[in-house]
Amino acid sequence: MSVVSYTESGWDTQEERWDDWEDEEMNMPMKCLFCTHMFQSPILLFRHVKQSHGFDFLKTRTELGLDFYQSMRVVNYIRTLGMSDPNFGNVSGFVLDGSEAFINDDAYLKP
């Protein structure tokens, strides 16, 4: 896609590509869902979550058949627990069975 904009020197054509935007997003550090550790990739983040906190987000998402919005609710719910309990970062086992009400509660769509 080509973007044309007007500058003081005249018309400026700039190529914007999806991969440029994606690279910027992928370089942003991501905070663990449970503790304060930061990661440069989702792979490293979810590996840490599984090994350190006993929660396999990807497996849980697949097994429970969570859609995008339900997955976001899970992430936001866990982060909410972490903000309300300073010891939550020490959790070493976290399991969902799909019956949790928050999975379909739109209040957890707000980060």
CSV table of N, CA, C and O in Angstrom, one decimal:
chain,number,residue,atom,x,y,z
A,1,MET,N,0.8,-1.2,0.0
A,1,MET,CA,0.0,0.0,0.0
A,1,MET,C,0.9,1.2,0.0
A,1,MET,O,1.8,1.3,0.7
A,2,SER,N,0.6,2.2,-0.8
A,2,SER,CA,1.4,3.4,-0.9
A,2,SER,C,0.6,4.5,-0.2
A,2,SER,O,-0.6,4.7,-0.5
A,3,VAL,N,1.3,5.3,0.6
A,3,VAL,CA,0.7,6.4,1.3
A,3,VAL,C,1.3,7.7,0.8
A,3,VAL,O,2.5,7.8,0.7
A,4,VAL,N,0.4,8.6,0.4
A,4,VAL,CA,0.8,9.8,-0.2
A,4,VAL,C,0.4,10.9,0.8
A,4,VAL,O,-0.7,11.0,1.2
A,5,SER,N,1.3,11.8,1.2
A,5,SER,CA,1.0,12.9,2.1
A,5,SER,C,1.7,14.1,1.6
A,5,SER,O,2.7,14.1,0.8
A,6,TYR,N,1.2,15.3,2.0
A,6,TYR,CA,1.8,16.5,1.5
A,6,TYR,C,2.8,17.0,2.6
A,6,TYR,O,2.5,17.1,3.8
A,7,THR,N,4.0,17.4,2.2
A,7,THR,CA,4.9,18.0,3.1
A,7,THR,C,5.3,19.4,2.5
A,7,THR,O,4.9,19.8,1.4
A,8,GLU,N,6.1,20.2,3.3
A,8,GLU,CA,6.5,21.5,2.8
A,8,GLU,C,7.2,21.4,1.5
A,8,GLU,O,7.1,22.4,0.7
A,9,SER,N,7.9,20.3,1.2
A,9,SER,CA,8.6,20.2,0.0
A,9,SER,C,7.8,19.7,-1.2
A,9,SER,O,8.3,19.5,-2.3
A,10,GLY,N,6.6,19.3,-0.9
A,10,GLY,CA,5.7,18.8,-2.0
A,10,GLY,C,5.1,17.4,-1.5
A,10,GLY,O,4.9,17.2,-0.3
A,11,TRP,N,4.8,16.6,-2.5
A,11,TRP,CA,4.2,15.3,-2.2
A,11,TRP,C,5.2,14.3,-1.8
A,11,TRP,O,6.3,14.2,-2.3
A,12,ASP,N,4.9,13.5,-0.8
A,12,ASP,CA,5.8,12.5,-0.2
A,12,ASP,C,5.1,11.2,-0.3
A,12,ASP,O,4.1,11.0,0.2
A,13,THR,N,5.7,10.2,-1.0
A,13,THR,CA,5.2,8.9,-1.1
A,13,THR,C,6.0,8.0,-0.2
A,13,THR,O,7.2,7.9,-0.3
A,14,GLN,N,5.3,7.3,0.7
A,14,GLN,CA,5.9,6.4,1.6
A,14,GLN,C,5.3,5.0,1.5
A,14,GLN,O,4.1,4.9,1.6
A,15,GLU,N,6.1,4.0,1.4
A,15,GLU,CA,5.6,2.7,1.4
A,15,GLU,C,5.4,2.2,2.8
A,15,GLU,O,6.4,2.2,3.6
A,16,GLU,N,4.2,1.8,3.2
A,16,GLU,CA,4.0,1.1,4.4
A,16,GLU,C,3.7,-0.3,4.2
A,16,GLU,O,2.9,-0.6,3.4
A,17,ARG,N,4.4,-1.2,5.0
A,17,ARG,CA,4.2,-2.6,4.8
A,17,ARG,C,3.8,-3.2,6.2
A,17,ARG,O,4.2,-2.7,7.2
A,18,TRP,N,3.0,-4.2,6.1
A,18,TRP,CA,2.5,-4.9,7.3
A,18,TRP,C,3.7,-5.4,8.2
A,18,TRP,O,3.7,-5.3,9.4
A,19,ASP,N,4.7,-5.9,7.5
A,19,ASP,CA,5.9,-6.5,8.2
A,19,ASP,C,6.6,-5.4,9.0
A,19,ASP,O,7.3,-5.7,10.0
A,20,ASP,N,6.6,-4.1,8.5
A,20,ASP,CA,7.3,-3.1,9.2
A,20,ASP,C,6.6,-2.8,10.5
A,20,ASP,O,7.2,-2.7,11.6
A,21,TRP,N,5.2,-2.8,10.5
A,21,TRP,CA,4.5,-2.6,11.7
A,21,TRP,C,4.6,-3.7,12.7
A,21,TRP,O,4.8,-3.6,13.9
A,22,GLU,N,4.6,-4.9,12.1
A,22,GLU,CA,4.7,-6.1,13.0
A,22,GLU,C,6.1,-6.2,13.7
A,22,GLU,O,6.1,-6.5,14.8
A,23,ASP,N,7.1,-5.8,13.0
A,23,ASP,CA,8.5,-5.8,13.6
A,23,ASP,C,8.5,-4.9,14.8
A,23,ASP,O,9.1,-5.2,15.8
A,24,GLU,N,7.9,-3.7,14.7
A,24,GLU,CA,7.9,-2.8,15.8
A,24,GLU,C,7.1,-3.4,17.0
A,24,GLU,O,7.6,-3.3,18.1
A,25,GLU,N,6.0,-4.0,16.8
A,25,GLU,CA,5.2,-4.6,17.8
A,25,GLU,C,6.0,-5.7,18.5
A,25,GLU,O,5.9,-5.9,19.7
A,26,MET,N,6.7,-6.5,17.7
A,26,MET,CA,7.4,-7.7,18.3
A,26,MET,C,8.6,-7.3,19.1
A,26,MET,O,9.1,-8.1,19.9
A,27,ASN,N,9.1,-6.1,19.0
A,27,ASN,CA,10.2,-5.6,19.7
A,27,ASN,C,9.8,-5.0,21.1
A,27,ASN,O,10.7,-4.7,21.9
A,28,MET,N,8.6,-4.9,21.3
A,28,MET,CA,8.1,-4.3,22.6
A,28,MET,C,8.2,-5.4,23.7
A,28,MET,O,7.7,-6.5,23.5
A,29,PRO,N,8.8,-5.1,24.8
A,29,PRO,CA,8.9,-6.1,25.9
A,29,PRO,C,7.5,-6.4,26.4
A,29,PRO,O,6.6,-5.6,26.5
A,30,MET,N,7.3,-7.7,26.8
A,30,MET,CA,6.0,-8.1,27.3
A,30,MET,C,6.2,-8.6,28.7
A,30,MET,O,7.1,-9.3,29.0
A,31,LYS,N,5.3,-8.2,29.6
A,31,LYS,CA,5.3,-8.6,31.0
A,31,LYS,C,4.6,-9.9,31.2
A,31,LYS,O,3.6,-10.2,30.7
A,32,CYS,N,5.2,-10.7,32.1
A,32,CYS,CA,4.6,-12.0,32.5
A,32,CYS,C,3.2,-11.8,33.0
A,32,CYS,O,2.9,-10.7,33.6
A,33,LEU,N,2.4,-12.7,32.8
A,33,LEU,CA,1.0,-12.6,33.3
A,33,LEU,C,0.9,-12.7,34.8
A,33,LEU,O,0.0,-12.2,35.4
A,34,PHE,N,1.9,-13.3,35.5
A,34,PHE,CA,1.9,-13.5,36.9
A,34,PHE,C,2.9,-12.7,37.7
A,34,PHE,O,2.6,-12.3,38.8
A,35,CYS,N,4.0,-12.4,37.2
A,35,CYS,CA,5.1,-11.7,37.9
A,35,CYS,C,5.6,-10.5,37.1
A,35,CYS,O,5.1,-10.2,36.1
A,36,THR,N,6.7,-10.0,37.6
A,36,THR,CA,7.3,-8.8,37.0
A,36,THR,C,8.3,-9.1,35.9
A,36,THR,O,8.8,-8.1,35.3
A,37,HIS,N,8.6,-10.3,35.6
A,37,HIS,CA,9.6,-10.6,34.5
A,37,HIS,C,9.1,-10.1,33.2
A,37,HIS,O,7.9,-10.1,32.9
A,38,MET,N,10.1,-9.6,32.4
A,38,MET,CA,9.8,-9.1,31.0
A,38,MET,C,10.4,-9.9,30.0
A,38,MET,O,11.5,-10.5,30.2
A,39,PHE,N,9.8,-10.0,28.8
A,39,PHE,CA,10.3,-10.9,27.7
A,39,PHE,C,10.2,-10.2,26.4
A,39,PHE,O,9.3,-9.3,26.2
A,40,GLN,N,11.1,-10.5,25.5
A,40,GLN,CA,11.1,-9.9,24.1
A,40,GLN,C,10.3,-10.7,23.1
A,40,GLN,O,10.1,-10.2,22.0
A,41,SER,N,9.7,-11.8,23.5
A,41,SER,CA,8.9,-12.6,22.5
A,41,SER,C,7.8,-13.3,23.3
A,41,SER,O,8.0,-13.7,24.4
A,42,PRO,N,6.7,-13.5,22.6
A,42,PRO,CA,5.6,-14.3,23.2
A,42,PRO,C,6.0,-15.8,23.5
A,42,PRO,O,5.6,-16.4,24.5
A,43,ILE,N,6.9,-16.3,22.7
A,43,ILE,CA,7.4,-17.7,22.9
A,43,ILE,C,8.1,-17.8,24.3
A,43,ILE,O,7.8,-18.7,25.1
A,44,LEU,N,9.0,-16.8,24.5
A,44,LEU,CA,9.7,-16.8,25.8
A,44,LEU,C,8.8,-16.6,27.0
A,44,LEU,O,8.9,-17.2,28.0
A,45,LEU,N,7.8,-15.7,26.8
A,45,LEU,CA,6.9,-15.3,27.8
A,45,LEU,C,6.1,-16.6,28.2
A,45,LEU,O,6.0,-16.9,29.4
A,46,PHE,N,5.5,-17.2,27.2
A,46,PHE,CA,4.6,-18.4,27.6
A,46,PHE,C,5.4,-19.6,28.0
A,46,PHE,O,4.9,-20.4,28.8
A,47,ARG,N,6.7,-19.7,27.6
A,47,ARG,CA,7.5,-20.7,28.2
A,47,ARG,C,7.8,-20.5,29.7
A,47,ARG,O,7.7,-21.4,30.5
A,48,HIS,N,8.1,-19.2,30.0
A,48,HIS,CA,8.3,-18.9,31.4
A,48,HIS,C,7.0,-19.1,32.2
A,48,HIS,O,7.0,-19.7,33.3
A,49,VAL,N,5.8,-18.7,31.7
A,49,VAL,CA,4.6,-18.9,32.4
A,49,VAL,C,4.3,-20.4,32.7
A,49,VAL,O,3.9,-20.7,33.8
A,50,LYS,N,4.6,-21.2,31.7
A,50,LYS,CA,4.4,-22.7,31.9
A,50,LYS,C,5.4,-23.2,32.9
A,50,LYS,O,5.0,-24.0,33.8
A,51,GLN,N,6.7,-22.9,32.8
A,51,GLN,CA,7.7,-23.5,33.7
A,51,GLN,C,7.7,-22.9,35.1
A,51,GLN,O,7.9,-23.6,36.0
A,52,SER,N,7.5,-21.6,35.2
A,52,SER,CA,7.6,-20.9,36.5
A,52,SER,C,6.3,-20.9,37.3
A,52,SER,O,6.3,-20.8,38.5
A,53,HIS,N,5.1,-20.8,36.5
A,53,HIS,CA,3.9,-20.6,37.2
A,53,HIS,C,2.9,-21.8,36.9
A,53,HIS,O,1.7,-21.8,37.4
A,54,GLY,N,3.3,-22.8,36.2
A,54,GLY,CA,2.5,-24.0,36.0
A,54,GLY,C,1.3,-23.8,35.2
A,54,GLY,O,0.3,-24.6,35.3
A,55,PHE,N,1.3,-22.8,34.4
A,55,PHE,CA,0.1,-22.5,33.5
A,55,PHE,C,0.5,-22.6,32.1
A,55,PHE,O,1.2,-21.7,31.6
A,56,ASP,N,0.0,-23.5,31.4
A,56,ASP,CA,0.2,-23.7,29.9
A,56,ASP,C,-0.9,-23.0,29.2
A,56,ASP,O,-1.9,-23.6,28.9
A,57,PHE,N,-0.7,-21.7,28.9
A,57,PHE,CA,-1.7,-20.9,28.2
A,57,PHE,C,-2.1,-21.5,26.9
A,57,PHE,O,-3.3,-21.6,26.6
A,58,LEU,N,-1.2,-21.9,26.1
A,58,LEU,CA,-1.5,-22.3,24.7
A,58,LEU,C,-2.2,-23.7,24.8
A,58,LEU,O,-3.2,-23.9,24.0
A,59,LYS,N,-1.8,-24.6,25.6
A,59,LYS,CA,-2.5,-25.8,25.8
A,59,LYS,C,-4.0,-25.6,26.3
A,59,LYS,O,-4.9,-26.2,25.8
A,60,THR,N,-4.1,-24.7,27.3
A,60,THR,CA,-5.4,-24.4,27.9
A,60,THR,C,-6.3,-23.8,26.9
A,60,THR,O,-7.5,-24.2,26.7
A,61,ARG,N,-5.8,-22.9,26.1
A,61,ARG,CA,-6.6,-22.3,25.0
A,61,ARG,C,-7.1,-23.3,24.0
A,61,ARG,O,-8.2,-23.3,23.6
A,62,THR,N,-6.2,-24.2,23.6
A,62,THR,CA,-6.6,-25.3,22.7
A,62,THR,C,-7.6,-26.2,23.3
A,62,THR,O,-8.6,-26.5,22.7
A,63,GLU,N,-7.3,-26.8,24.5
A,63,GLU,CA,-8.2,-27.7,25.1
A,63,GLU,C,-9.6,-27.2,25.4
A,63,GLU,O,-10.5,-27.9,25.3
A,64,LEU,N,-9.6,-25.9,25.8
A,64,LEU,CA,-10.9,-25.4,26.2
A,64,LEU,C,-11.6,-24.7,24.9
A,64,LEU,O,-12.8,-24.3,25.0
A,65,GLY,N,-10.9,-24.7,23.8
A,65,GLY,CA,-11.5,-24.1,22.6
A,65,GLY,C,-11.8,-22.6,22.7
A,65,GLY,O,-12.8,-22.2,22.2
A,66,LEU,N,-10.9,-21.9,23.4
A,66,LEU,CA,-11.1,-20.5,23.6
A,66,LEU,C,-10.9,-19.7,22.4
A,66,LEU,O,-10.0,-19.9,21.6
A,67,ASP,N,-11.8,-18.8,22.1
A,67,ASP,CA,-11.7,-17.9,21.0
A,67,ASP,C,-10.8,-16.7,21.3
A,67,ASP,O,-10.3,-16.6,22.5
A,68,PHE,N,-10.6,-15.8,20.4
A,68,PHE,CA,-9.7,-14.6,20.7
A,68,PHE,C,-10.1,-13.9,21.9
A,68,PHE,O,-9.3,-13.5,22.8
A,69,TYR,N,-11.4,-13.5,22.0
A,69,TYR,CA,-11.9,-12.7,23.1
A,69,TYR,C,-11.9,-13.5,24.4
A,69,TYR,O,-11.5,-12.9,25.4
A,70,GLN,N,-12.2,-14.7,24.4
A,70,GLN,CA,-12.1,-15.5,25.7
A,70,GLN,C,-10.6,-15.6,26.1
A,70,GLN,O,-10.3,-15.5,27.3
A,71,SER,N,-9.7,-15.7,25.2
A,71,SER,CA,-8.3,-15.7,25.5
A,71,SER,C,-7.8,-14.4,26.1
A,71,SER,O,-7.1,-14.4,27.1
A,72,MET,N,-8.3,-13.3,25.6
A,72,MET,CA,-8.0,-12.0,26.1
A,72,MET,C,-8.6,-11.8,27.5
A,72,MET,O,-7.9,-11.2,28.4
A,73,ARG,N,-9.8,-12.4,27.7
A,73,ARG,CA,-10.4,-12.3,29.1
A,73,ARG,C,-9.5,-13.1,30.1
A,73,ARG,O,-9.3,-12.6,31.2
A,74,VAL,N,-9.0,-14.2,29.7
A,74,VAL,CA,-8.1,-15.0,30.6
A,74,VAL,C,-6.9,-14.2,30.9
A,74,VAL,O,-6.5,-14.1,32.1
A,75,VAL,N,-6.2,-13.7,29.9
A,75,VAL,CA,-5.0,-12.8,30.1
A,75,VAL,C,-5.3,-11.7,31.1
A,75,VAL,O,-4.6,-11.5,32.1
A,76,ASN,N,-6.4,-11.0,30.8
A,76,ASN,CA,-6.7,-9.8,31.7
A,76,ASN,C,-7.2,-10.2,33.1
A,76,ASN,O,-6.8,-9.5,34.0
A,77,TYR,N,-7.8,-11.3,33.2
A,77,TYR,CA,-8.2,-11.8,34.5
A,77,TYR,C,-7.0,-12.2,35.3
A,77,TYR,O,-6.9,-11.8,36.5
A,78,ILE,N,-6.0,-12.9,34.7
A,78,ILE,CA,-4.8,-13.2,35.5
A,78,ILE,C,-4.1,-12.0,35.9
A,78,ILE,O,-3.6,-11.9,37.0
A,79,ARG,N,-4.0,-11.0,35.0
A,79,ARG,CA,-3.3,-9.8,35.3
A,79,ARG,C,-4.0,-9.0,36.4
A,79,ARG,O,-3.4,-8.4,37.3
A,80,THR,N,-5.3,-9.1,36.5
A,80,THR,CA,-6.1,-8.5,37.5
A,80,THR,C,-5.8,-9.1,38.9
A,80,THR,O,-5.6,-8.4,39.9
A,81,LEU,N,-5.7,-10.4,38.9
A,81,LEU,CA,-5.3,-11.2,40.1
A,81,LEU,C,-3.9,-10.7,40.6
A,81,LEU,O,-3.7,-10.5,41.8
A,82,GLY,N,-3.0,-10.5,39.7
A,82,GLY,CA,-1.7,-10.1,40.0
A,82,GLY,C,-1.6,-8.7,40.6
A,82,GLY,O,-0.8,-8.4,41.5
A,83,MET,N,-2.5,-7.8,40.1
A,83,MET,CA,-2.5,-6.5,40.6
A,83,MET,C,-3.1,-6.4,42.0
A,83,MET,O,-2.8,-5.5,42.8
A,84,SER,N,-4.1,-7.3,42.3
A,84,SER,CA,-4.8,-7.3,43.6
A,84,SER,C,-4.1,-8.1,44.7
A,84,SER,O,-4.4,-7.9,45.9
A,85,ASP,N,-3.1,-8.9,44.3
A,85,ASP,CA,-2.4,-9.8,45.3
A,85,ASP,C,-0.9,-9.8,45.0
A,85,ASP,O,-0.5,-10.4,44.1
A,86,PRO,N,-0.2,-9.1,45.9
A,86,PRO,CA,1.3,-9.0,45.6
A,86,PRO,C,2.0,-10.3,45.6
A,86,PRO,O,3.1,-10.4,45.1
A,87,ASN,N,1.4,-11.3,46.2
A,87,ASN,CA,2.0,-12.7,46.3
A,87,ASN,C,1.7,-13.5,45.1
A,87,ASN,O,2.1,-14.7,45.0
A,88,PHE,N,0.8,-13.0,44.2
A,88,PHE,CA,0.4,-13.8,43.1
A,88,PHE,C,1.5,-14.2,42.2
A,88,PHE,O,1.4,-15.3,41.5
A,89,GLY,N,2.6,-13.5,42.1
A,89,GLY,CA,3.7,-13.8,41.3
A,89,GLY,C,4.4,-15.1,41.7
A,89,GLY,O,5.2,-15.6,41.0
A,90,ASN,N,4.1,-15.6,42.9
A,90,ASN,CA,4.7,-16.8,43.4
A,90,ASN,C,3.9,-18.0,43.1
A,90,ASN,O,4.3,-19.1,43.5
A,91,VAL,N,2.8,-17.9,42.4
A,91,VAL,CA,1.9,-19.0,42.0
A,91,VAL,C,2.8,-20.0,41.2
A,91,VAL,O,3.5,-19.6,40.3
A,92,SER,N,2.7,-21.3,41.5
A,92,SER,CA,3.4,-22.3,40.8
A,92,SER,C,2.5,-23.3,40.1
A,92,SER,O,2.9,-24.3,39.5
A,93,GLY,N,1.2,-23.1,40.2
A,93,GLY,CA,0.2,-24.0,39.6
A,93,GLY,C,-1.1,-23.2,39.4
A,93,GLY,O,-1.7,-22.8,40.3
A,94,PHE,N,-1.5,-23.0,38.2
A,94,PHE,CA,-2.7,-22.3,37.8
A,94,PHE,C,-3.4,-23.1,36.7
A,94,PHE,O,-2.9,-23.4,35.7
A,95,VAL,N,-4.7,-23.5,37.0
A,95,VAL,CA,-5.4,-24.3,36.1
A,95,VAL,C,-6.8,-23.8,35.9
A,95,VAL,O,-7.4,-23.3,36.8
A,96,LEU,N,-7.3,-23.8,34.7
A,96,LEU,CA,-8.7,-23.5,34.3
A,96,LEU,C,-9.4,-24.7,33.8
A,96,LEU,O,-8.8,-25.5,33.1
A,97,ASP,N,-10.7,-24.8,34.1
A,97,ASP,CA,-11.4,-26.0,33.5
A,97,ASP,C,-12.5,-25.6,32.5
A,97,ASP,O,-13.2,-26.4,32.0
A,98,GLY,N,-12.6,-24.3,32.3
A,98,GLY,CA,-13.6,-23.8,31.3
A,98,GLY,C,-14.9,-23.4,31.9
A,98,GLY,O,-15.8,-22.8,31.2
A,99,SER,N,-15.2,-23.7,33.2
A,99,SER,CA,-16.4,-23.3,33.8
A,99,SER,C,-16.4,-21.9,34.5
A,99,SER,O,-17.4,-21.5,35.0
A,100,GLU,N,-15.2,-21.3,34.5
A,100,GLU,CA,-15.0,-20.0,35.1
A,100,GLU,C,-15.9,-18.9,34.5
A,100,GLU,O,-15.8,-18.8,33.2
A,101,ALA,N,-16.6,-18.2,35.2
A,101,ALA,CA,-17.5,-17.2,34.7
A,101,ALA,C,-16.8,-16.1,34.0
A,101,ALA,O,-17.3,-15.5,33.0
A,102,PHE,N,-15.6,-15.7,34.4
A,102,PHE,CA,-14.9,-14.6,33.8
A,102,PHE,C,-14.6,-14.8,32.3
A,102,PHE,O,-14.3,-13.9,31.6
A,103,ILE,N,-14.5,-16.1,31.9
A,103,ILE,CA,-14.2,-16.4,30.5
A,103,ILE,C,-15.2,-15.7,29.5
A,103,ILE,O,-14.8,-15.4,28.4
A,104,ASN,N,-16.4,-15.5,30.0
A,104,ASN,CA,-17.4,-14.8,29.1
A,104,ASN,C,-17.8,-13.5,29.7
A,104,ASN,O,-18.9,-13.0,29.2
A,105,ASP,N,-17.1,-12.9,30.6
A,105,ASP,CA,-17.4,-11.6,31.2
A,105,ASP,C,-16.7,-10.5,30.5
A,105,ASP,O,-15.5,-10.4,30.5
A,106,ASP,N,-17.5,-9.7,29.8
A,106,ASP,CA,-16.9,-8.6,29.0
A,106,ASP,C,-16.1,-7.6,29.8
A,106,ASP,O,-15.4,-6.8,29.3
A,107,ALA,N,-16.3,-7.6,31.1
A,107,ALA,CA,-15.5,-6.7,32.0
A,107,ALA,C,-14.0,-7.0,31.8
A,107,ALA,O,-13.2,-6.1,32.0
A,108,TYR,N,-13.7,-8.2,31.4
A,108,TYR,CA,-12.3,-8.6,31.3
A,108,TYR,C,-11.7,-8.4,29.9
A,108,TYR,O,-10.7,-8.8,29.5
A,109,LEU,N,-12.5,-7.7,29.1
A,109,LEU,CA,-12.0,-7.3,27.7
A,109,LEU,C,-11.3,-6.0,27.8
A,109,LEU,O,-10.6,-5.6,26.9
A,110,LYS,N,-11.4,-5.3,28.9
A,110,LYS,CA,-10.7,-4.0,29.1
A,110,LYS,C,-9.3,-4.3,29.8
A,110,LYS,O,-9.3,-4.9,30.9
A,111,PRO,N,-8.2,-3.9,29.2
A,111,PRO,CA,-6.9,-4.2,29.8
A,111,PRO,C,-6.7,-3.5,31.1
A,111,PRO,O,-7.3,-2.5,31.4
